[in-house]
Amino acid sequence: QVQLVESGGGLVQAGGSLRLSCAASGRTFSTYTMAWFRQAPGKEREFLAAISSITWSGPNTRYADSVKGRFTISRDNAKNSVYLEMNSLKPEDTAIYYCATKLGGLRINIDDYNYWGQGTQVTVSS
């Protein structure tokens, strides 16, 4: 069983930045693919970014087109944590942000992820 706890959400003005953190329980964190999703009011949950487990060439990452170049996902296996650095935030980035994890390779489909955090609210004012 893996437990995930997100933090770092809040209210920020358009153009600003936030860094979300997700702390995971479990001794095999380094073997899990980690991802961030978000869900805005009235919309479906959408994929944002994912980072694979560490390989000999370093972790692989993948981003949704809507956040590519603005958001950066990273992980610190020593701290059992994954992060989402968000820059140039826009009002349309307002949503609840969720951390998720799965064993195996990197995927962007929500149904592939087994464990989810409770989410953290991000609100971007115009």
XYZ file of C-alpha atoms in Angstrom:
126
model
C 0.000 0.000 0.000
C 1.273 3.452 -0.935
C 0.037 6.669 0.617
C 0.516 10.037 -1.041
C 0.203 13.469 0.546
C 0.321 16.622 -1.566
C 1.249 20.078 -0.331
C 2.202 23.476 -1.688
C -1.033 24.618 -3.237
C -2.451 28.070 -2.688
C -3.495 31.342 -4.244
C -1.164 33.017 -6.720
C -1.475 35.806 -9.252
C -1.294 35.142 -12.957
C 2.307 34.929 -14.090
C 3.433 33.676 -10.708
C 4.928 30.370 -9.617
C 4.188 27.573 -7.204
C 5.971 24.374 -6.251
C 3.861 21.388 -5.347
C 5.246 18.518 -3.318
C 4.037 14.966 -2.898
C 5.371 12.783 -0.113
C 4.997 9.037 -0.544
C 5.114 6.231 1.970
C 6.765 2.916 1.193
C 10.280 1.578 0.935
C 10.246 1.014 -2.824
C 9.439 4.562 -3.916
C 12.296 4.630 -6.390
C 10.701 1.836 -8.424
C 7.410 3.686 -8.961
C 6.428 5.981 -11.781
C 5.052 9.219 -10.355
C 2.643 11.636 -11.990
C 0.628 14.799 -11.510
C -2.942 15.292 -12.658
C -5.421 18.079 -12.105
C -9.157 18.537 -12.118
C -10.871 21.848 -12.665
C -14.500 22.438 -11.669
C -16.845 20.771 -14.111
C -14.015 19.120 -16.027
C -12.474 15.685 -16.142
C -9.216 14.925 -14.414
C -6.341 15.482 -16.828
C -2.755 14.330 -17.065
C -0.048 16.954 -16.543
C 3.324 15.297 -16.098
C 4.949 11.999 -15.216
C 8.405 10.836 -14.252
C 9.598 7.254 -14.442
C 11.727 5.366 -11.971
C 15.455 5.998 -12.083
C 17.199 4.145 -14.865
C 20.832 4.058 -15.786
C 20.286 7.080 -18.065
C 18.218 9.033 -15.558
C 14.436 9.222 -15.172
C 12.242 9.812 -18.191
C 9.601 12.520 -18.144
C 6.531 13.351 -20.161
C 4.304 16.412 -20.188
C 0.909 17.419 -21.437
C 1.090 20.002 -24.211
C -0.828 22.481 -22.065
C 1.970 22.687 -19.501
C 5.075 21.831 -21.510
C 7.708 24.513 -21.003
C 5.940 25.938 -17.933
C 5.807 22.984 -15.532
C 8.680 20.737 -14.464
C 8.353 17.418 -12.661
C 11.190 16.058 -10.566
C 11.734 13.459 -7.882
C 13.963 12.929 -4.872
C 14.078 9.245 -4.028
C 16.002 9.898 -0.812
C 13.025 11.923 0.414
C 10.346 9.712 -1.156
C 9.030 12.819 -2.853
C 7.992 14.134 -6.226
C 7.628 17.783 -7.114
C 5.864 19.924 -9.678
C 7.422 23.308 -10.339
C 4.827 25.540 -11.979
C 5.798 28.798 -13.652
C 3.938 31.401 -15.700
C 0.678 30.332 -14.120
C -2.573 31.242 -15.815
C -6.127 31.504 -14.468
C -6.978 28.367 -16.447
C -4.462 26.452 -14.315
C -6.878 26.788 -11.399
C -7.745 23.266 -10.263
C -7.200 20.619 -7.631
C -3.824 19.017 -8.269
C -3.332 15.329 -7.574
C -0.264 13.191 -7.186
C -0.506 9.595 -8.402
C 1.744 6.593 -8.670
C 2.021 3.214 -10.344
C 4.499 0.419 -10.741
C 6.037 -0.114 -14.113
C 6.650 2.204 -17.000
C 5.586 5.737 -17.647
C 1.934 6.175 -18.685
C -0.374 9.140 -19.139
C -3.719 7.385 -18.811
C -5.492 8.075 -15.531
C -6.700 4.473 -15.335
C -3.130 3.174 -15.196
C -2.485 4.771 -11.806
C -3.232 2.766 -8.693
C -2.659 5.192 -5.856
C -3.792 8.776 -5.454
C -3.349 11.591 -3.003
C -6.187 13.744 -1.687
C -5.210 16.713 -3.820
C -4.157 20.277 -3.196
C -5.998 23.355 -4.438
C -4.252 25.780 -6.773
C -6.021 29.044 -7.548
C -4.603 31.531 -10.047
C -6.121 34.993 -9.990
C -6.173 37.267 -13.001
